[in-house]
CSV table of C-alpha atoms in Angstrom, one decimal:
chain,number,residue,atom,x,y,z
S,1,UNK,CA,153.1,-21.0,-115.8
S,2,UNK,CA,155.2,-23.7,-117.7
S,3,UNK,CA,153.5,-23.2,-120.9
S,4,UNK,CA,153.9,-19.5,-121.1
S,5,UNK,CA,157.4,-19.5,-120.3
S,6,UNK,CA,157.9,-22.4,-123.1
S,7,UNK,CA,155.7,-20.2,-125.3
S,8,UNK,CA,157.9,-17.2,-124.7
S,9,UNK,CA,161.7,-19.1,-124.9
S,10,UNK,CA,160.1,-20.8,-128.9
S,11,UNK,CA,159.4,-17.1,-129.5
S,12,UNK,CA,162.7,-15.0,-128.3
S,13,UNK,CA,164.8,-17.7,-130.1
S,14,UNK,CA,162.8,-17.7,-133.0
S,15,UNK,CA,162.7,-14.1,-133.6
S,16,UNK,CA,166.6,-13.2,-132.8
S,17,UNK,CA,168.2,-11.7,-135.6
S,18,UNK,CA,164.7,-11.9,-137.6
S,19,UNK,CA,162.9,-8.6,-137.2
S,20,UNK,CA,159.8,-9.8,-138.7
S,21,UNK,CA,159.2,-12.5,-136.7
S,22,UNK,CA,156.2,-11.3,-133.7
S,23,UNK,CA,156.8,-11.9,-129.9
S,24,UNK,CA,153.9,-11.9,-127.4
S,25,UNK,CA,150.6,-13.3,-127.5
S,26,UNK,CA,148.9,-12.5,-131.0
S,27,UNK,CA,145.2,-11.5,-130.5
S,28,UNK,CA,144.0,-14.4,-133.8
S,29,UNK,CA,144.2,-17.9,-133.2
S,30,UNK,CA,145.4,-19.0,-136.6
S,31,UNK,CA,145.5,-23.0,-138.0
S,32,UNK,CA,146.4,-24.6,-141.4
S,33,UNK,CA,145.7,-28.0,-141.8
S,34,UNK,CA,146.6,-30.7,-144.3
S,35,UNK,CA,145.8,-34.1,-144.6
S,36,UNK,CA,148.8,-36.5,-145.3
S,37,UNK,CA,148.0,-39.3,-148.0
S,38,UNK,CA,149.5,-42.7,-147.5
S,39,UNK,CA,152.4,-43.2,-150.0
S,40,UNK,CA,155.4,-45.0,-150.9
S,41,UNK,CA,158.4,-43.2,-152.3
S,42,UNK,CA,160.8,-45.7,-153.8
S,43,UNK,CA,164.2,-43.6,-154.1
S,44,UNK,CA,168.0,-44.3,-152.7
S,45,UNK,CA,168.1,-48.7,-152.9
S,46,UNK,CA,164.9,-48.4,-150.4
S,47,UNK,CA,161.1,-47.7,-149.9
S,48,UNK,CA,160.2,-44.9,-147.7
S,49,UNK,CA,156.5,-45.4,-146.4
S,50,UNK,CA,154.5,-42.4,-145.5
S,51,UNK,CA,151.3,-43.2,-143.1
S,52,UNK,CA,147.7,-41.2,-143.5
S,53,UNK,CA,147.1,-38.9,-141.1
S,54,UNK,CA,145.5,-35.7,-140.3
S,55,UNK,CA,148.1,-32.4,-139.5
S,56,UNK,CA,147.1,-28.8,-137.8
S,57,UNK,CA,149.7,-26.8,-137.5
S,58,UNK,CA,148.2,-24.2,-134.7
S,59,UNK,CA,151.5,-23.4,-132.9
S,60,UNK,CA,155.0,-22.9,-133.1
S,61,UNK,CA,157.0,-26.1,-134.1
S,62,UNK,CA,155.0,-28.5,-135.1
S,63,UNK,CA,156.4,-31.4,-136.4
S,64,UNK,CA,155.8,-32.6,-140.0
S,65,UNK,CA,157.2,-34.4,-143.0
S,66,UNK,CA,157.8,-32.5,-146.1
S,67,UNK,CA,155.5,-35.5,-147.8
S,68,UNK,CA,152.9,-34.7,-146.0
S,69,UNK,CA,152.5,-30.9,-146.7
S,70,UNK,CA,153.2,-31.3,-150.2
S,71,UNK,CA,149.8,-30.6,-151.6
S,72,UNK,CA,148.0,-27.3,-151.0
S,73,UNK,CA,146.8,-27.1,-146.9
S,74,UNK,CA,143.0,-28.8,-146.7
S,75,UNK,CA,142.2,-25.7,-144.7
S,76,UNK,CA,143.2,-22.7,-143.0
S,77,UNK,CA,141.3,-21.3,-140.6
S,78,UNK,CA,140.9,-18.1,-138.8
S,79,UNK,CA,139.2,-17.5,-135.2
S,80,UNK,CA,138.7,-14.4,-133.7
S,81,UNK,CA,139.1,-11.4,-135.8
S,82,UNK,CA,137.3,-8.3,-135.9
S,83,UNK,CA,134.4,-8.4,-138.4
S,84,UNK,CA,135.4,-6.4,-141.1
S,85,UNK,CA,139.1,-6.9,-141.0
S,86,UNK,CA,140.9,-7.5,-144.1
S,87,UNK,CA,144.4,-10.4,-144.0
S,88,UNK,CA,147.2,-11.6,-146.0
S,89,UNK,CA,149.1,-14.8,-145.1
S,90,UNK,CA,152.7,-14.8,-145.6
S,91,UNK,CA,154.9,-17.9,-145.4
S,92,UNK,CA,158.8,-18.0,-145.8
S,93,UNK,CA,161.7,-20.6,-145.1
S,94,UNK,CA,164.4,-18.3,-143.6
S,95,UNK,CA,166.6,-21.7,-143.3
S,96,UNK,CA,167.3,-22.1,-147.0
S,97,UNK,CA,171.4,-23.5,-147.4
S,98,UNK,CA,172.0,-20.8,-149.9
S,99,UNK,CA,172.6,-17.1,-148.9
S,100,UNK,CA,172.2,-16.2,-152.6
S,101,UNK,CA,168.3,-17.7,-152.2
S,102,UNK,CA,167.1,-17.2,-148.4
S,103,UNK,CA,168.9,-15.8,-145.3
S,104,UNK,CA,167.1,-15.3,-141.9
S,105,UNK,CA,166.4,-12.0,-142.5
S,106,UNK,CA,165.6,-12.0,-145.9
S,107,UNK,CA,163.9,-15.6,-146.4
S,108,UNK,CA,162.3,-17.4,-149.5
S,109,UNK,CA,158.4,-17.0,-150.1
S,110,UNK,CA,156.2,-20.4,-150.3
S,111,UNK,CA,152.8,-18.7,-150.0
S,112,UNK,CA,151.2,-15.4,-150.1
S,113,UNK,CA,147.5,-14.7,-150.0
S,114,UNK,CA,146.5,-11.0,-149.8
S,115,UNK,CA,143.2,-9.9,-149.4
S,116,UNK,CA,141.2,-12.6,-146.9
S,117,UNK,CA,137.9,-10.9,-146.5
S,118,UNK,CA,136.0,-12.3,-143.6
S,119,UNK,CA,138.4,-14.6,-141.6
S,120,UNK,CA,138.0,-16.7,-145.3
S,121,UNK,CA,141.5,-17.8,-146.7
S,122,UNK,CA,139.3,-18.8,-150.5
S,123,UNK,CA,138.0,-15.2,-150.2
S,124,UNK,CA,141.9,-13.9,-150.6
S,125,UNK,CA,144.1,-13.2,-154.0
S,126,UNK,CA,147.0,-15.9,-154.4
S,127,UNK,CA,150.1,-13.9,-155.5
S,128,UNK,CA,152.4,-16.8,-154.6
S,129,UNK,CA,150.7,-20.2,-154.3
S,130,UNK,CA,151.5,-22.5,-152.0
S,131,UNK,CA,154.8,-24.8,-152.1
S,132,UNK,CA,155.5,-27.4,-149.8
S,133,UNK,CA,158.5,-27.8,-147.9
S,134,UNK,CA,161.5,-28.8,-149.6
S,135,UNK,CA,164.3,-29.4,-147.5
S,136,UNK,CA,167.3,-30.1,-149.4
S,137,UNK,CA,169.6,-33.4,-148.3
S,138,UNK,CA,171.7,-32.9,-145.4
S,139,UNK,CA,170.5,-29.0,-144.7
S,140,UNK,CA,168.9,-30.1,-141.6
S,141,UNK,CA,165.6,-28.8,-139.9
S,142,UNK,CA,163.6,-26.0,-141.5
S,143,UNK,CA,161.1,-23.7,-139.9
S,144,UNK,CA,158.4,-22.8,-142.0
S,145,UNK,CA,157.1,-19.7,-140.5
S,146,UNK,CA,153.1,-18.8,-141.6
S,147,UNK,CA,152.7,-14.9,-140.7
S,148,UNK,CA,148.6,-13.6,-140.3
S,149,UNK,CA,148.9,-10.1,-141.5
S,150,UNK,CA,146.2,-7.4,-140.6
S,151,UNK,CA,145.7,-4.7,-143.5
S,152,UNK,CA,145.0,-1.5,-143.3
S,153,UNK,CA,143.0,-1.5,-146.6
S,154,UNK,CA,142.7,-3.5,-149.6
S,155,UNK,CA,145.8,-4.2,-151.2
S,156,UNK,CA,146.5,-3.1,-155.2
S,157,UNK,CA,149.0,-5.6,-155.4
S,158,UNK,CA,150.1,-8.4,-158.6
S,159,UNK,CA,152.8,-11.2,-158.4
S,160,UNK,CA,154.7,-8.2,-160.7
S,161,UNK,CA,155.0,-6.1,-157.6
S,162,UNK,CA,156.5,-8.6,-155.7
S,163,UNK,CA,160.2,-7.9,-157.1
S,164,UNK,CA,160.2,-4.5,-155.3
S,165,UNK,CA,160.7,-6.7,-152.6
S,166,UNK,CA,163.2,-8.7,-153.4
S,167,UNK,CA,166.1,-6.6,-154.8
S,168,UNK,CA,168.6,-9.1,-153.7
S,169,UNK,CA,167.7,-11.6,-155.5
S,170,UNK,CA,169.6,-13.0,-158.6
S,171,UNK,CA,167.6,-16.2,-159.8
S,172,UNK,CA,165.3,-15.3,-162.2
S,173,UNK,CA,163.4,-18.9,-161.5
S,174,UNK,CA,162.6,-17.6,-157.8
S,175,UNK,CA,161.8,-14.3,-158.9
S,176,UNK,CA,159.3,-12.3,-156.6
S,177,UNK,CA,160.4,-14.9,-154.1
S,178,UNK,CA,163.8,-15.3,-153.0
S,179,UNK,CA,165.3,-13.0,-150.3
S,180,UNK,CA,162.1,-11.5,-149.4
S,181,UNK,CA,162.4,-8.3,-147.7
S,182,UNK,CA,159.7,-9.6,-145.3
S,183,UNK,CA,159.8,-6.2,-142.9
S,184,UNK,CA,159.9,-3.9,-145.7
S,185,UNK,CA,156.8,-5.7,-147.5
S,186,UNK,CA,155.1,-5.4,-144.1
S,187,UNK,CA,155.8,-1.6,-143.1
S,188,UNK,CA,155.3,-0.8,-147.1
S,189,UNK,CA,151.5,-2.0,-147.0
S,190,UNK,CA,150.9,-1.4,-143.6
S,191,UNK,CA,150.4,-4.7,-142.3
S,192,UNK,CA,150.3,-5.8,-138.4
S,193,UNK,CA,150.8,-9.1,-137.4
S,194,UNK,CA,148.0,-10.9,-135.6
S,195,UNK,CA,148.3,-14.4,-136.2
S,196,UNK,CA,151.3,-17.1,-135.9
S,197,UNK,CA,152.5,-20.4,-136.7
S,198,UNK,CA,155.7,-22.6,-137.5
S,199,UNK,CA,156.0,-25.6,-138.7
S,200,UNK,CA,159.4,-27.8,-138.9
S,201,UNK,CA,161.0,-30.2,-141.2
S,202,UNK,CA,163.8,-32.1,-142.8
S,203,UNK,CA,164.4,-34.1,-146.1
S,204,UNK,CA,162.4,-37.2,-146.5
S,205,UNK,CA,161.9,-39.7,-148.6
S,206,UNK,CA,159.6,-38.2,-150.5
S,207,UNK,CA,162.4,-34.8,-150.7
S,208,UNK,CA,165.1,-37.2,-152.2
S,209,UNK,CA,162.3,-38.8,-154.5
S,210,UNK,CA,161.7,-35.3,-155.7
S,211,UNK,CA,165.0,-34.4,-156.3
S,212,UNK,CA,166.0,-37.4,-158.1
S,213,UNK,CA,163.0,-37.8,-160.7
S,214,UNK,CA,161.8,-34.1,-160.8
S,215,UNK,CA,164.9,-32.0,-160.6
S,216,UNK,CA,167.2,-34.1,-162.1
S,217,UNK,CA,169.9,-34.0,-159.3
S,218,UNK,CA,172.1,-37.5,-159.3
S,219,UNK,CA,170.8,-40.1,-157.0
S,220,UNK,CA,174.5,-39.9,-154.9
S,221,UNK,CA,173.5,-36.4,-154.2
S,222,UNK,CA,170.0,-36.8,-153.4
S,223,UNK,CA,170.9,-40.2,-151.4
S,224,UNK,CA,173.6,-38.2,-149.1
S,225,UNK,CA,173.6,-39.0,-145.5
S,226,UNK,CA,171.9,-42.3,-145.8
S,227,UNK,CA,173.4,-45.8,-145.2
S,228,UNK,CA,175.0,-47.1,-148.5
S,229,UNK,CA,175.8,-43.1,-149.9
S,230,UNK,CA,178.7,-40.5,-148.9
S,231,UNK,CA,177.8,-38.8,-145.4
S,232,UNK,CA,176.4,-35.5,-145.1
S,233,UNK,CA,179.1,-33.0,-144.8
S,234,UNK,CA,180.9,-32.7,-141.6
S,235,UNK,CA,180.8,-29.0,-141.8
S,236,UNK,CA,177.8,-26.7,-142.6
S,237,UNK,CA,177.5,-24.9,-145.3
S,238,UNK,CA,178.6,-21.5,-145.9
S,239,UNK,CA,176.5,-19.4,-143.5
S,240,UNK,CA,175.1,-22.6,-141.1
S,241,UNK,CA,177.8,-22.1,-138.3
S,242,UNK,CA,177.4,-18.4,-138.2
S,243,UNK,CA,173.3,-19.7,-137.4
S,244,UNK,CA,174.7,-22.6,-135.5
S,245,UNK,CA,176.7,-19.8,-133.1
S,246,UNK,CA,173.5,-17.7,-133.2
S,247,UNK,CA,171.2,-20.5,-132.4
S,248,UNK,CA,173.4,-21.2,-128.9
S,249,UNK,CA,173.8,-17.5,-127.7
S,250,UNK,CA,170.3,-17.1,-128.5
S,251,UNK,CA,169.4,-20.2,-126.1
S,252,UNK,CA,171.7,-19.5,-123.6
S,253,UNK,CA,170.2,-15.6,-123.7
S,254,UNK,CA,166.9,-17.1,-123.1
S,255,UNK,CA,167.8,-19.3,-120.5
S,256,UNK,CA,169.2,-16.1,-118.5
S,257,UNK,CA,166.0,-14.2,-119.1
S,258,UNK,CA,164.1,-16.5,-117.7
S,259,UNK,CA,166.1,-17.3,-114.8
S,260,UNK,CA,165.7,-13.3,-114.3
S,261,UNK,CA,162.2,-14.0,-114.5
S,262,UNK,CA,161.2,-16.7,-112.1
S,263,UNK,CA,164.3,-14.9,-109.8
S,264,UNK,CA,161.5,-11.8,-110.0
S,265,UNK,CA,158.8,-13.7,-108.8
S,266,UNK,CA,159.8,-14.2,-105.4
């Protein structure tokens, strides 16, 4: 019983104020799997050391370092779908620190795959490739969210179309991408969720690395919040204590229901 009420409190927090995020048990089981390299990112007066290891992300909330999803998933596999069915995979970052790129509602697109023909991800269309996690310095956790949409039919969709789904957005560089009207681009093409998994994380060393030799951003900036550099803001940024306000109602509002529910049992 544990595990389904855990199951259901991840889900009801997870989903308040995001309409496109499913509740309830999804009918297909749904992994994507890297495998982490062993590296060493020299960045901020110190060497971060990333270990090897093996990562399926098959639930909600699993732990990783943005390091270790950075290169395209080593799989991503599909269990239990009707034989015939047709899929796109959809992943966002709703956590972004900039309302102008991502907001909970409207988050910013790191993969979509349309068109996955027999439970096979390499069988799909790439419109968005996959980008890792990139959690900027002192902008706290990040859930990755990975959505397994059923289609109704095969999808007559380009990279072009994607912008009718992202009227919002204002940065030509994250164009097609940033704030993606996820429920509109699922009712449009008639797509049902059926698959779901989160993943969460948090600047690295391999995030400041990044920033520093690849974006160009000064090393005191990218080095924030670490011994030796200026502290990460005290307050969030613009937006963060409206979630951080959200985030406790919506735990205490789960706690209640399922006080309610165990209260029912009996």
């Amino acid at each position: 019983m544990l595990p389904t009420l855990a199951t259901f409190t991840t889900l009801f927090v997870l989903s308040h104020g995001q309409s496109w995020v499913p509740s309830g048990d999804l009918p297909v089981d749904f992994t994507v799997t890297f495998s982490a390299p062993e590296m060493v990112y020299s960045v901020c007066n110190q060497d971060f050391t990333q270990s090897a290891r093996a990562i399926s992300v098959d639930t909600t909330g699993v732990a990783v370092a943005p390091g270790e999803t950075a290169n395209d998933p080593t799989a991503m596999t599909i269990t239990g779908a009707a034989a015939g069915d047709m899929h796109t995979i959809l992943m966002v970052d709703p956590d972004v620190p900039s309302a102008t790129v991502g907001t909970k509602e409207k988050p910013l697109v790191h993969m979509i795959i349309t068109n996955i023909a027999n439970a096979d991800p390499t069988t799909g269309t790439a419109l968005v490739p996959y980008r890792g996690p990139m959690p900027s310095p002192c902008s706290g956790d990040h859930v990755y969210h990975y959505l397994l949409l059923k289609q109704a039919a095969a999808l007559n969709l380009t990279f072009g179309d994607l912008p009718d789904y992202t009227p919002d957005c204002t940065n030509h560089d994250l164009a097609g991408r940033c704030l993606f009207e996820v429920a509109n681009f699922m009712s449009s093409n008639q797509l049902t969720p059926v698959g779901y998994v989160t993943m969460v994380a948090a600047t690295d060393g391999y995030v400041r690395y990044e920033y520093v030799n690849t974006r160009g951003t000064s090393e005191a900036e990218a080095c924030k919040g670490l011994a030796g550099y200026d502290p990460c803001p005290t307050s969030p940024p613009s937006g963060h204590s409206e979630k951080l306000m959200m985030s406790t109602s919506t735990v205490m509002a789960a706690v209640l229901c399922l006080l309610f529910m165990n209260f029912a049992l009996f």
